[in-house]
mmCIF file of C-alpha atoms in Angstrom:
data_model
loop_
_atom_site.group_PDB
_atom_site.id
_atom_site.type_symbol
_atom_site.label_atom_id
_atom_site.label_comp_id
_atom_site.label_asym_id
_atom_site.label_seq_id
_atom_site.Cartn_x
_atom_site.Cartn_y
_atom_site.Cartn_z
ATOM 1 C CA UNK A 1 95.328 106.274 86.678
ATOM 2 C CA UNK A 2 93.283 109.120 86.295
ATOM 3 C CA UNK A 3 92.854 111.665 89.419
ATOM 4 C CA UNK A 4 89.430 111.172 90.041
ATOM 5 C CA UNK A 5 90.091 110.181 93.720
ATOM 6 C CA UNK A 6 89.943 113.607 95.348
ATOM 7 C CA UNK A 7 88.669 114.820 98.727
ATOM 8 C CA UNK A 8 85.888 117.038 99.118
ATOM 9 C CA UNK A 9 88.234 119.992 100.388
ATOM 10 C CA UNK A 10 85.461 122.457 101.630
ATOM 11 C CA UNK A 11 84.688 119.350 104.444
ATOM 12 C CA UNK A 12 88.296 119.179 105.076
ATOM 13 C CA UNK A 13 89.526 120.428 108.445
ATOM 14 C CA UNK A 14 93.028 122.752 107.582
ATOM 15 C CA UNK A 15 95.393 120.330 109.094
ATOM 16 C CA UNK A 16 93.869 117.525 106.978
ATOM 17 C CA UNK A 17 94.053 119.547 103.824
ATOM 18 C CA UNK A 18 97.655 120.897 104.792
ATOM 19 C CA UNK A 19 98.465 117.066 105.298
ATOM 20 C CA UNK A 20 97.125 115.738 102.144
ATOM 21 C CA UNK A 21 99.392 118.334 100.744
ATOM 22 C CA UNK A 22 102.086 117.292 102.190
ATOM 23 C CA UNK A 23 101.585 113.943 101.035
ATOM 24 C CA UNK A 24 101.104 115.164 97.400
ATOM 25 C CA UNK A 25 104.072 116.672 97.927
ATOM 26 C CA UNK A 26 106.171 113.972 99.571
ATOM 27 C CA UNK A 27 105.488 111.864 96.500
ATOM 28 C CA UNK A 28 106.289 114.689 93.919
ATOM 29 C CA UNK A 29 109.807 114.538 95.798
ATOM 30 C CA UNK A 30 110.112 111.017 96.177
ATOM 31 C CA UNK A 31 109.034 110.157 92.748
ATOM 32 C CA UNK A 32 112.073 113.061 91.728
ATOM 33 C CA UNK A 33 114.163 111.299 93.619
ATOM 34 C CA UNK A 34 113.913 107.933 92.938
ATOM 35 C CA UNK A 35 113.173 108.160 89.177
ATOM 36 C CA UNK A 36 114.503 111.687 88.590
ATOM 37 C CA UNK A 37 112.974 115.039 88.498
ATOM 38 C CA UNK A 38 110.825 114.322 84.697
ATOM 39 C CA UNK A 39 108.709 111.613 86.684
ATOM 40 C CA UNK A 40 107.186 114.388 88.680
ATOM 41 C CA UNK A 41 105.158 114.270 85.098
ATOM 42 C CA UNK A 42 103.666 111.586 86.150
ATOM 43 C CA UNK A 43 102.228 112.618 89.523
ATOM 44 C CA UNK A 44 98.451 111.952 90.004
ATOM 45 C CA UNK A 45 95.618 112.159 92.790
ATOM 46 C CA UNK A 46 94.794 108.829 92.734
ATOM 47 C CA UNK A 47 98.655 107.792 93.658
ATOM 48 C CA UNK A 48 98.562 110.152 96.206
ATOM 49 C CA UNK A 49 95.979 108.045 97.406
ATOM 50 C CA UNK A 50 97.213 105.001 97.554
ATOM 51 C CA UNK A 51 100.151 106.335 98.988
ATOM 52 C CA UNK A 52 98.361 107.631 102.287
ATOM 53 C CA UNK A 53 96.455 104.161 101.939
ATOM 54 C CA UNK A 54 100.076 102.430 102.512
ATOM 55 C CA UNK A 55 101.173 104.597 104.952
ATOM 56 C CA UNK A 56 97.620 104.546 107.475
ATOM 57 C CA UNK A 57 97.355 100.939 106.947
ATOM 58 C CA UNK A 58 101.132 100.170 108.159
ATOM 59 C CA UNK A 59 102.327 101.480 111.083
ATOM 60 C CA UNK A 60 105.721 102.989 110.199
ATOM 61 C CA UNK A 61 106.824 106.446 111.301
ATOM 62 C CA UNK A 62 106.179 109.346 108.835
ATOM 63 C CA UNK A 63 106.449 113.356 109.466
ATOM 64 C CA UNK A 64 106.000 116.620 107.673
ATOM 65 C CA UNK A 65 108.507 119.053 107.535
ATOM 66 C CA UNK A 66 108.751 121.920 105.524
ATOM 67 C CA UNK A 67 110.319 122.584 102.307
ATOM 68 C CA UNK A 68 110.811 123.719 99.164
ATOM 69 C CA UNK A 69 108.564 122.941 95.844
ATOM 70 C CA UNK A 70 110.486 120.266 93.691
ATOM 71 C CA UNK A 71 109.191 121.371 90.695
ATOM 72 C CA UNK A 72 108.924 125.454 91.440
ATOM 73 C CA UNK A 73 111.881 125.729 94.204
ATOM 74 C CA UNK A 74 110.734 129.739 94.650
ATOM 75 C CA UNK A 75 107.615 127.919 96.488
ATOM 76 C CA UNK A 76 107.520 127.006 99.818
ATOM 77 C CA UNK A 77 105.405 123.874 101.104
ATOM 78 C CA UNK A 78 105.067 120.807 103.528
ATOM 79 C CA UNK A 79 106.314 117.571 102.602
ATOM 80 C CA UNK A 80 106.008 114.288 103.996
ATOM 81 C CA UNK A 81 108.684 111.708 104.309
ATOM 82 C CA UNK A 82 108.139 108.075 105.423
ATOM 83 C CA UNK A 83 110.591 105.492 106.706
ATOM 84 C CA UNK A 84 108.695 102.986 104.796
ATOM 85 C CA UNK A 85 108.074 102.381 101.301
ATOM 86 C CA UNK A 86 104.862 103.973 100.511
ATOM 87 C CA UNK A 87 106.153 107.007 98.842
ATOM 88 C CA UNK A 88 108.201 104.762 96.327
ATOM 89 C CA UNK A 89 105.817 102.351 96.058
ATOM 90 C CA UNK A 90 102.845 105.154 95.023
ATOM 91 C CA UNK A 91 105.772 106.385 92.796
ATOM 92 C CA UNK A 92 106.989 103.395 91.225
ATOM 93 C CA UNK A 93 103.064 102.747 90.517
ATOM 94 C CA UNK A 94 102.445 106.373 88.694
ATOM 95 C CA UNK A 95 105.700 105.697 86.521
ATOM 96 C CA UNK A 96 104.863 102.536 85.517
ATOM 97 C CA UNK A 97 101.108 102.927 84.747
ATOM 98 C CA UNK A 98 102.313 106.279 82.690
ATOM 99 C CA UNK A 99 104.456 104.465 80.513
ATOM 100 C CA UNK A 100 101.905 101.845 79.836
ATOM 101 C CA UNK A 101 99.420 104.075 79.048
ATOM 102 C CA UNK A 102 101.586 106.139 76.855
ATOM 103 C CA UNK A 103 102.462 102.656 75.053
ATOM 104 C CA UNK A 104 98.667 101.998 74.760
ATOM 105 C CA UNK A 105 97.934 106.263 73.094
ATOM 106 C CA UNK A 106 101.031 105.030 70.845
ATOM 107 C CA UNK A 107 98.816 101.988 69.208
ATOM 108 C CA UNK A 108 95.142 103.600 69.654
ATOM 109 C CA UNK A 109 95.848 107.622 69.405
ATOM 110 C CA UNK A 110 95.618 110.114 66.773
ATOM 111 C CA UNK A 111 98.850 110.616 64.696
ATOM 112 C CA UNK A 112 99.349 113.971 67.329
ATOM 113 C CA UNK A 113 98.820 111.886 70.355
ATOM 114 C CA UNK A 114 100.779 108.898 69.195
ATOM 115 C CA UNK A 115 103.897 111.484 68.061
ATOM 116 C CA UNK A 116 103.048 113.109 71.751
ATOM 117 C CA UNK A 117 102.950 109.647 73.347
ATOM 118 C CA UNK A 118 105.939 108.562 71.145
ATOM 119 C CA UNK A 119 108.604 111.751 72.451
ATOM 120 C CA UNK A 120 107.125 111.111 75.941
ATOM 121 C CA UNK A 121 108.326 107.933 75.981
ATOM 122 C CA UNK A 122 111.567 108.080 75.235
ATOM 123 C CA UNK A 123 111.277 111.270 77.907
ATOM 124 C CA UNK A 124 110.275 108.806 80.723
ATOM 125 C CA UNK A 125 112.553 105.841 79.626
ATOM 126 C CA UNK A 126 114.792 105.894 81.923
ATOM 127 C CA UNK A 127 112.681 106.558 84.672
ATOM 128 C CA UNK A 128 110.724 103.785 84.122
ATOM 129 C CA UNK A 129 113.895 101.108 83.509
ATOM 130 C CA UNK A 130 114.733 102.700 86.985
ATOM 131 C CA UNK A 131 111.154 101.647 88.420
ATOM 132 C CA UNK A 132 110.761 98.390 86.756
ATOM 133 C CA UNK A 133 114.166 97.093 88.508
ATOM 134 C CA UNK A 134 112.617 98.223 91.893
ATOM 135 C CA UNK A 135 109.301 96.877 91.264
ATOM 136 C CA UNK A 136 109.114 93.907 88.580
ATOM 137 C CA UNK A 137 105.659 92.803 89.838
ATOM 138 C CA UNK A 138 103.795 96.205 89.604
ATOM 139 C CA UNK A 139 104.970 96.005 85.669
ATOM 140 C CA UNK A 140 104.124 92.431 85.468
ATOM 141 C CA UNK A 141 100.516 93.113 86.920
ATOM 142 C CA UNK A 142 99.986 96.572 84.937
ATOM 143 C CA UNK A 143 101.365 94.997 81.282
ATOM 144 C CA UNK A 144 98.490 92.045 81.553
ATOM 145 C CA UNK A 145 95.987 94.392 82.670
ATOM 146 C CA UNK A 146 96.882 96.135 79.540
ATOM 147 C CA UNK A 147 96.616 93.437 77.402
ATOM 148 C CA UNK A 148 93.458 92.107 78.894
ATOM 149 C CA UNK A 149 92.263 95.814 78.421
ATOM 150 C CA UNK A 150 92.790 95.804 74.806
ATOM 151 C CA UNK A 151 90.946 92.120 74.108
ATOM 152 C CA UNK A 152 87.973 92.880 76.071
ATOM 153 C CA UNK A 153 87.675 96.375 74.223
ATOM 154 C CA UNK A 154 88.180 94.306 70.733
ATOM 155 C CA UNK A 155 85.575 92.165 71.490
ATOM 156 C CA UNK A 156 83.153 95.013 73.164
ATOM 157 C CA UNK A 157 82.586 93.457 76.305
ATOM 158 C CA UNK A 158 79.542 94.429 78.916
ATOM 159 C CA UNK A 159 80.578 96.803 81.796
ATOM 160 C CA UNK A 160 82.063 94.077 83.860
ATOM 161 C CA UNK A 161 84.296 92.661 81.860
ATOM 162 C CA UNK A 162 85.681 95.349 80.593
ATOM 163 C CA UNK A 163 85.529 97.248 84.309
ATOM 164 C CA UNK A 164 87.427 94.173 85.491
ATOM 165 C CA UNK A 165 91.078 94.496 84.000
ATOM 166 C CA UNK A 166 91.920 97.849 85.613
ATOM 167 C CA UNK A 167 89.875 96.562 88.872
ATOM 168 C CA UNK A 168 92.188 93.537 89.457
ATOM 169 C CA UNK A 169 95.062 95.453 88.955
ATOM 170 C CA UNK A 170 94.317 97.966 91.964
ATOM 171 C CA UNK A 171 93.294 95.266 93.793
ATOM 172 C CA UNK A 172 96.400 93.371 93.193
ATOM 173 C CA UNK A 173 98.233 96.536 94.257
ATOM 174 C CA UNK A 174 96.723 96.765 97.583
ATOM 175 C CA UNK A 175 97.687 93.299 98.271
ATOM 176 C CA UNK A 176 101.011 93.919 97.345
ATOM 177 C CA UNK A 177 101.565 96.483 99.964
ATOM 178 C CA UNK A 178 99.003 94.615 102.319
ATOM 179 C CA UNK A 179 100.652 93.974 105.365
ATOM 180 C CA UNK A 180 100.781 90.936 106.999
ATOM 181 C CA UNK A 181 97.811 91.196 109.751
ATOM 182 C CA UNK A 182 95.117 92.966 107.379
ATOM 183 C CA UNK A 183 93.226 90.701 106.046
ATOM 184 C CA UNK A 184 94.066 90.634 102.303
ATOM 185 C CA UNK A 185 90.577 89.318 101.094
ATOM 186 C CA UNK A 186 89.258 92.825 102.532
ATOM 187 C CA UNK A 187 91.447 94.598 100.934
ATOM 188 C CA UNK A 188 91.472 93.283 97.858
ATOM 189 C CA UNK A 189 87.787 93.828 97.850
ATOM 190 C CA UNK A 190 88.542 97.448 98.506
ATOM 191 C CA UNK A 191 91.254 97.298 95.551
ATOM 192 C CA UNK A 192 89.131 96.287 92.973
ATOM 193 C CA UNK A 193 85.783 98.329 93.536
ATOM 194 C CA UNK A 194 88.269 101.230 93.966
ATOM 195 C CA UNK A 195 89.561 100.417 90.769
ATOM 196 C CA UNK A 196 85.887 99.749 88.810
ATOM 197 C CA UNK A 197 85.135 103.233 90.577
ATOM 198 C CA UNK A 198 87.867 104.527 88.600
ATOM 199 C CA UNK A 199 87.456 102.627 85.464
ATOM 200 C CA UNK A 200 83.471 103.741 84.950
ATOM 201 C CA UNK A 201 84.216 106.995 86.045
ATOM 202 C CA UNK A 202 86.619 107.330 83.322
ATOM 203 C CA UNK A 203 84.308 105.828 80.712
ATOM 204 C CA UNK A 204 81.603 108.295 81.628
ATOM 205 C CA UNK A 205 83.931 111.168 81.382
ATOM 206 C CA UNK A 206 84.758 110.133 78.180
ATOM 207 C CA UNK A 207 81.479 108.564 76.677
ATOM 208 C CA UNK A 208 80.802 111.875 74.546
ATOM 209 C CA UNK A 209 83.719 111.580 72.939
ATOM 210 C CA UNK A 210 83.568 107.932 72.535
ATOM 211 C CA UNK A 211 80.353 108.143 70.704
ATOM 212 C CA UNK A 212 81.727 110.794 68.071
ATOM 213 C CA UNK A 213 84.817 109.521 67.574
ATOM 214 C CA UNK A 214 83.186 105.929 67.608
ATOM 215 C CA UNK A 215 85.469 104.742 69.934
ATOM 216 C CA UNK A 216 84.795 101.562 72.159
ATOM 217 C CA UNK A 217 82.465 102.375 75.682
ATOM 218 C CA UNK A 218 81.449 100.109 77.914
ATOM 219 C CA UNK A 219 78.103 102.544 78.445
ATOM 220 C CA UNK A 220 77.693 103.521 74.610
ATOM 221 C CA UNK A 221 75.376 100.128 73.827
ATOM 222 C CA UNK A 222 72.868 101.266 76.912
ATOM 223 C CA UNK A 223 70.015 104.041 75.493
ATOM 224 C CA UNK A 224 71.424 104.333 72.143
ATOM 225 C CA UNK A 225 73.868 106.763 72.550
ATOM 226 C CA UNK A 226 71.089 109.174 74.399
ATOM 227 C CA UNK A 227 73.852 110.422 76.874
ATOM 228 C CA UNK A 228 71.780 112.371 79.376
ATOM 229 C CA UNK A 229 69.533 109.149 79.626
ATOM 230 C CA UNK A 230 72.927 107.094 80.403
ATOM 231 C CA UNK A 231 74.795 109.747 82.606
ATOM 232 C CA UNK A 232 71.391 108.173 84.686
ATOM 233 C CA UNK A 233 72.342 105.100 84.256
ATOM 234 C CA UNK A 234 76.630 105.430 85.041
ATOM 235 C CA UNK A 235 74.944 107.289 88.110
ATOM 236 C CA UNK A 236 73.390 103.774 89.243
ATOM 237 C CA UNK A 237 76.115 101.933 88.735
ATOM 238 C CA UNK A 238 78.733 104.367 90.001
ATOM 239 C CA UNK A 239 76.775 104.185 93.176
ATOM 240 C CA UNK A 240 76.209 100.113 93.567
ATOM 241 C CA UNK A 241 80.342 100.394 93.299
ATOM 242 C CA UNK A 242 80.769 103.053 95.938
ATOM 243 C CA UNK A 243 78.513 101.047 98.024
ATOM 244 C CA UNK A 244 81.017 98.239 97.928
ATOM 245 C CA UNK A 245 83.705 100.198 97.852
ATOM 246 C CA UNK A 246 82.727 101.636 101.446
ATOM 247 C CA UNK A 247 81.270 97.915 102.799
ATOM 248 C CA UNK A 248 85.047 96.815 102.302
ATOM 249 C CA UNK A 249 86.713 100.102 103.551
ATOM 250 C CA UNK A 250 84.655 100.290 106.783
ATOM 251 C CA UNK A 251 86.397 96.899 107.558
ATOM 252 C CA UNK A 252 89.826 98.007 107.059
ATOM 253 C CA UNK A 253 92.142 98.630 110.224
ATOM 254 C CA UNK A 254 93.818 102.465 109.354
ATOM 255 C CA UNK A 255 96.408 103.887 111.502
ATOM 256 C CA UNK A 256 96.561 107.576 110.330
ATOM 257 C CA UNK A 257 94.952 110.112 108.149
ATOM 258 C CA UNK A 258 91.548 108.122 108.779
ATOM 259 C CA UNK A 259 89.865 111.389 108.508
ATOM 260 C CA UNK A 260 90.955 112.500 104.671
ATOM 261 C CA UNK A 261 90.622 108.485 103.620
ATOM 262 C CA UNK A 262 86.894 108.919 104.892
ATOM 263 C CA UNK A 263 86.595 112.402 103.341
ATOM 264 C CA UNK A 264 87.594 110.891 100.130
ATOM 265 C CA UNK A 265 85.424 108.039 100.451
ATOM 266 C CA UNK A 266 82.617 109.274 102.362
ATOM 267 C CA UNK A 267 81.941 112.527 100.435
ATOM 268 C CA UNK A 268 85.010 112.987 97.613
ATOM 269 C CA UNK A 269 83.591 110.057 95.610
ATOM 270 C CA UNK A 270 80.032 111.413 95.720
ATOM 271 C CA UNK A 271 80.734 114.959 94.635
ATOM 272 C CA UNK A 272 83.587 113.717 91.894
ATOM 273 C CA UNK A 273 80.510 111.658 90.652
ATOM 274 C CA UNK A 274 78.313 114.263 90.678
ATOM 275 C CA UNK A 275 80.235 116.339 88.660
ATOM 276 C CA UNK A 276 80.788 113.935 85.652
ATOM 277 C CA UNK A 277 77.642 112.169 85.636
ATOM 278 C CA UNK A 278 74.965 115.315 86.065
ATOM 279 C CA UNK A 279 76.863 118.929 86.755
ATOM 280 C CA UNK A 280 78.580 118.826 83.301
ATOM 281 C CA UNK A 281 75.165 118.252 81.369
ATOM 282 C CA UNK A 282 73.201 121.152 83.309
ATOM 283 C CA UNK A 283 73.564 124.532 81.748
ATOM 284 C CA UNK A 284 74.096 126.285 85.170
ATOM 285 C CA UNK A 285 77.662 124.738 86.335
ATOM 286 C CA UNK A 286 77.407 123.714 89.822
ATOM 287 C CA UNK A 287 80.481 124.726 91.922
ATOM 288 C CA UNK A 288 81.725 123.170 94.698
ATOM 289 C CA UNK A 289 80.001 126.292 96.574
ATOM 290 C CA UNK A 290 76.499 125.427 95.079
ATOM 291 C CA UNK A 291 76.540 122.069 97.452
ATOM 292 C CA UNK A 292 76.042 124.155 100.783
ATOM 293 C CA UNK A 293 72.699 124.412 102.210
ATOM 294 C CA UNK A 294 73.075 128.385 103.087
ATOM 295 C CA UNK A 295 73.895 129.221 99.180
ATOM 296 C CA UNK A 296 70.433 127.882 98.447
ATOM 297 C CA UNK A 297 68.506 129.589 100.834
ATOM 298 C CA UNK A 298 70.038 132.885 99.609
ATOM 299 C CA UNK A 299 68.877 132.081 96.303
ATOM 300 C CA UNK B 1 69.667 65.912 86.137
ATOM 301 C CA UNK B 2 70.596 66.358 89.711
ATOM 302 C CA UNK B 3 68.853 69.332 91.426
ATOM 303 C CA UNK B 4 71.400 70.073 94.043
ATOM 304 C CA UNK B 5 73.611 73.158 94.162
ATOM 305 C CA UNK B 6 76.073 71.959 96.826
ATOM 306 C CA UNK B 7 78.963 71.221 94.935
ATOM 307 C CA UNK B 8 77.995 75.281 93.485
ATOM 308 C CA UNK B 9 77.737 76.019 97.411
ATOM 309 C CA UNK B 10 81.190 74.753 98.271
ATOM 310 C CA UNK B 11 82.805 76.047 95.151
ATOM 311 C CA UNK B 12 81.900 79.543 96.549
ATOM 312 C CA UNK B 13 82.859 78.708 99.851
ATOM 313 C CA UNK B 14 85.941 78.022 99.268
ATOM 314 C CA UNK B 15 86.487 81.047 97.074
ATOM 315 C CA UNK B 16 86.373 79.628 93.421
ATOM 316 C CA UNK B 17 84.143 81.918 91.888
ATOM 317 C CA UNK B 18 84.982 80.935 88.511
ATOM 318 C CA UNK B 19 84.271 77.280 88.720
ATOM 319 C CA UNK B 20 81.318 78.233 90.668
ATOM 320 C CA UNK B 21 80.333 80.168 87.470
ATOM 321 C CA UNK B 22 81.255 78.032 84.887
ATOM 322 C CA UNK B 23 79.004 75.030 86.442
ATOM 323 C CA UNK B 24 75.799 77.481 86.754
ATOM 324 C CA UNK B 25 76.245 78.809 83.531
ATOM 325 C CA UNK B 26 76.316 74.964 82.060
ATOM 326 C CA UNK B 27 73.085 74.489 83.896
ATOM 327 C CA UNK B 28 70.884 76.135 81.441
ATOM 328 C CA UNK B 29 68.363 72.985 80.932
ATOM 329 C CA UNK B 30 68.345 72.657 84.811
ATOM 330 C CA UNK B 31 64.348 72.833 86.041
ATOM 331 C CA UNK B 32 65.296 75.299 88.660
ATOM 332 C CA UNK B 33 66.340 78.477 86.408
ATOM 333 C CA UNK B 34 65.448 80.554 89.079
ATOM 334 C CA UNK B 35 67.884 78.942 91.564
ATOM 335 C CA UNK B 36 70.136 78.594 89.043
ATOM 336 C CA UNK B 37 70.469 82.818 88.506
ATOM 337 C CA UNK B 38 69.803 83.468 92.030
ATOM 338 C CA UNK B 39 73.172 81.543 92.428
ATOM 339 C CA UNK B 40 75.058 83.037 89.725
ATOM 340 C CA UNK B 41 74.069 86.612 90.923
ATOM 341 C CA UNK B 42 75.329 85.635 93.914
ATOM 342 C CA UNK B 43 78.700 84.455 92.203
ATOM 343 C CA UNK B 44 78.652 87.431 90.127
ATOM 344 C CA UNK B 45 78.237 90.075 93.691
ATOM 345 C CA UNK B 46 81.365 88.144 94.978
ATOM 346 C CA UNK B 47 83.416 88.600 91.848
ATOM 347 C CA UNK B 48 82.675 92.223 91.599
ATOM 348 C CA UNK B 49 80.459 91.975 88.670
ATOM 349 C CA UNK B 50 77.878 94.405 90.049
ATOM 350 C CA UNK B 51 75.771 94.459 86.632
ATOM 351 C CA UNK B 52 75.701 90.713 86.059
ATOM 352 C CA UNK B 53 74.856 90.093 89.789
ATOM 353 C CA UNK B 54 71.953 92.684 89.263
ATOM 354 C CA UNK B 55 70.584 90.763 86.288
ATOM 355 C CA UNK B 56 70.632 87.317 87.266
ATOM 356 C CA UNK B 57 68.860 88.767 90.406
ATOM 357 C CA UNK B 58 65.989 89.797 88.375
ATOM 358 C CA UNK B 59 65.784 87.238 86.547
ATOM 359 C CA UNK B 60 65.997 85.170 89.604
ATOM 360 C CA UNK B 61 63.139 87.358 91.165
ATOM 361 C CA UNK B 62 61.011 87.652 87.782
ATOM 362 C CA UNK B 63 61.055 83.643 87.636
ATOM 363 C CA UNK B 64 59.293 82.901 90.942
ATOM 364 C CA UNK B 65 58.526 86.677 92.427
ATOM 365 C CA UNK B 66 56.922 85.179 95.632
ATOM 366 C CA UNK B 67 59.888 83.773 96.534
ATOM 367 C CA UNK B 68 61.085 85.541 99.736
ATOM 368 C CA UNK B 69 64.985 84.970 99.374
ATOM 369 C CA UNK B 70 65.133 86.091 95.716
ATOM 370 C CA UNK B 71 62.771 89.288 96.260
ATOM 371 C CA UNK B 72 64.698 90.483 99.693
ATOM 372 C CA UNK B 73 68.260 89.736 97.215
ATOM 373 C CA UNK B 74 67.113 92.279 94.073
ATOM 374 C CA UNK B 75 65.796 94.205 96.363
ATOM 375 C CA UNK B 76 69.096 94.442 98.322
ATOM 376 C CA UNK B 77 70.766 95.143 95.021
ATOM 377 C CA UNK B 78 68.566 97.609 93.398
ATOM 378 C CA UNK B 79 68.355 99.892 96.726
ATOM 379 C CA UNK B 80 72.371 100.153 96.441
ATOM 380 C CA UNK B 81 71.972 101.524 92.730
ATOM 381 C CA UNK B 82 69.461 104.254 93.818
ATOM 382 C CA UNK B 83 70.771 105.765 96.679
ATOM 383 C CA UNK B 84 73.947 107.489 96.661
ATOM 384 C CA UNK B 85 76.808 105.277 99.101
ATOM 385 C CA UNK B 86 77.717 108.521 101.157
ATOM 386 C CA UNK B 87 74.472 109.512 101.813
ATOM 387 C CA UNK B 88 73.184 112.256 100.127
ATOM 388 C CA UNK B 89 75.933 113.949 101.184
ATOM 389 C CA UNK B 90 74.345 115.294 104.064
ATOM 390 C CA UNK B 91 77.810 115.913 106.315
ATOM 391 C CA UNK B 92 79.008 117.628 103.143
ATOM 392 C CA UNK B 93 75.885 120.071 103.068
ATOM 393 C CA UNK B 94 75.915 121.131 106.844
ATOM 394 C CA UNK B 95 79.176 122.235 106.869
ATOM 395 C CA UNK B 96 78.834 125.625 106.176
ATOM 396 C CA UNK B 97 80.967 128.133 104.242
ATOM 397 C CA UNK B 98 84.992 128.176 105.551
ATOM 398 C CA UNK B 99 85.181 131.714 104.390
ATOM 399 C CA UNK B 100 83.999 133.753 107.871
ATOM 400 C CA UNK B 101 86.132 131.090 110.010
ATOM 401 C CA UNK B 102 89.333 132.154 108.770
ATOM 402 C CA UNK B 103 91.014 136.000 108.397
ATOM 403 C CA UNK B 104 93.685 134.811 106.330
ATOM 404 C CA UNK B 105 92.174 135.093 102.738
ATOM 405 C CA UNK B 106 95.085 133.520 100.867
ATOM 406 C CA UNK B 107 94.594 129.921 102.765
ATOM 407 C CA UNK B 108 91.024 130.127 102.736
ATOM 408 C CA UNK B 109 91.328 130.766 98.936
ATOM 409 C CA UNK B 110 93.253 127.174 99.100
ATOM 410 C CA UNK B 111 91.463 125.670 100.617
ATOM 411 C CA UNK B 112 87.910 126.652 99.247
ATOM 412 C CA UNK B 113 88.219 128.092 95.919
ATOM 413 C CA UNK B 114 85.146 129.799 96.803
ATOM 414 C CA UNK B 115 86.407 133.366 97.396
ATOM 415 C CA UNK B 116 85.571 134.194 93.664
ATOM 416 C CA UNK B 117 81.743 133.144 94.196
ATOM 417 C CA UNK B 118 81.486 135.573 97.055
#
């Protein structure tokens, strides 16, 4: 996972933002408790959203307490604890996916990246083994996804087929933690489009680099390397994926964190999309604050 | 050669989208190519393969532009491409700056990271 799923913080209430941060810190704490301090390195925003979705779908008690930051003990923070399996599950996803990503980098990356990935893998080996022991199914799904992804890239397939392995993985993960009373098909479709959106955002993000280095990118063939024209197209594809994602999201029965998840799905996705597709190619960089109409008037 | 798509529809209803896709792809010589592409677009939409769905829906539409069913389906799909799913982020735009609401500059900064631009 790559960290594209983030809330639009300006639109969040303070209490919701603090809750969001508490889940982030709770996940970090859970990671270091379950898999060792080193595994905190693998923490990502996407896994935080996964943990929140897990907790939101299940009605298990969760609480927030004051504590000290796991990585920097001088810093105070709010930490979410959950009686259910949400944080451990999201932590395992984080560790296992990072492990497989490093394996992929070792095979494909440049010399420096290969060496870095090799040492990081040695560093994280124990943590991965522990996560694997607890959640073998996540590892099985991720390994399958990586294999299919490599095959898709070798065959230079189109957008849909290229995004399918990541989308299927997230869909399967969502179904794994879906409570019995929830419709599996709905959460599966939601997960599929979340995974697809994340993959396509990453492809968008890497487009320029991939064109230069002649790496695989599903958007590369469109408009023959004209990045600006391709970005317009990327935005359209992402819009459509987001529309499907939202349709499934609205059918989910959420018990908590609804305000934060709504913010991520309705606002966060749009802002992230705008940042990665258009803003980075404009000379004047748009800051979050530029999204406010008041600022437009003053200009 | 059969004109009947009931087999494909049954497979779709059962959620066997890959099987339905294979049958439809094998129907290259079917005389009603517009309908083949229309169903193929529906299968792709169910699978989450949105680009293929748009492509097939477009083919069905261009083969029979007067068919209301194909036109509506194609337009519906296309409308999702051009409008940001969450609207024009109106809610976010209407929010205004939070800085005035918080006296504590530190916490405000943490939330909005916007003090620098003031």
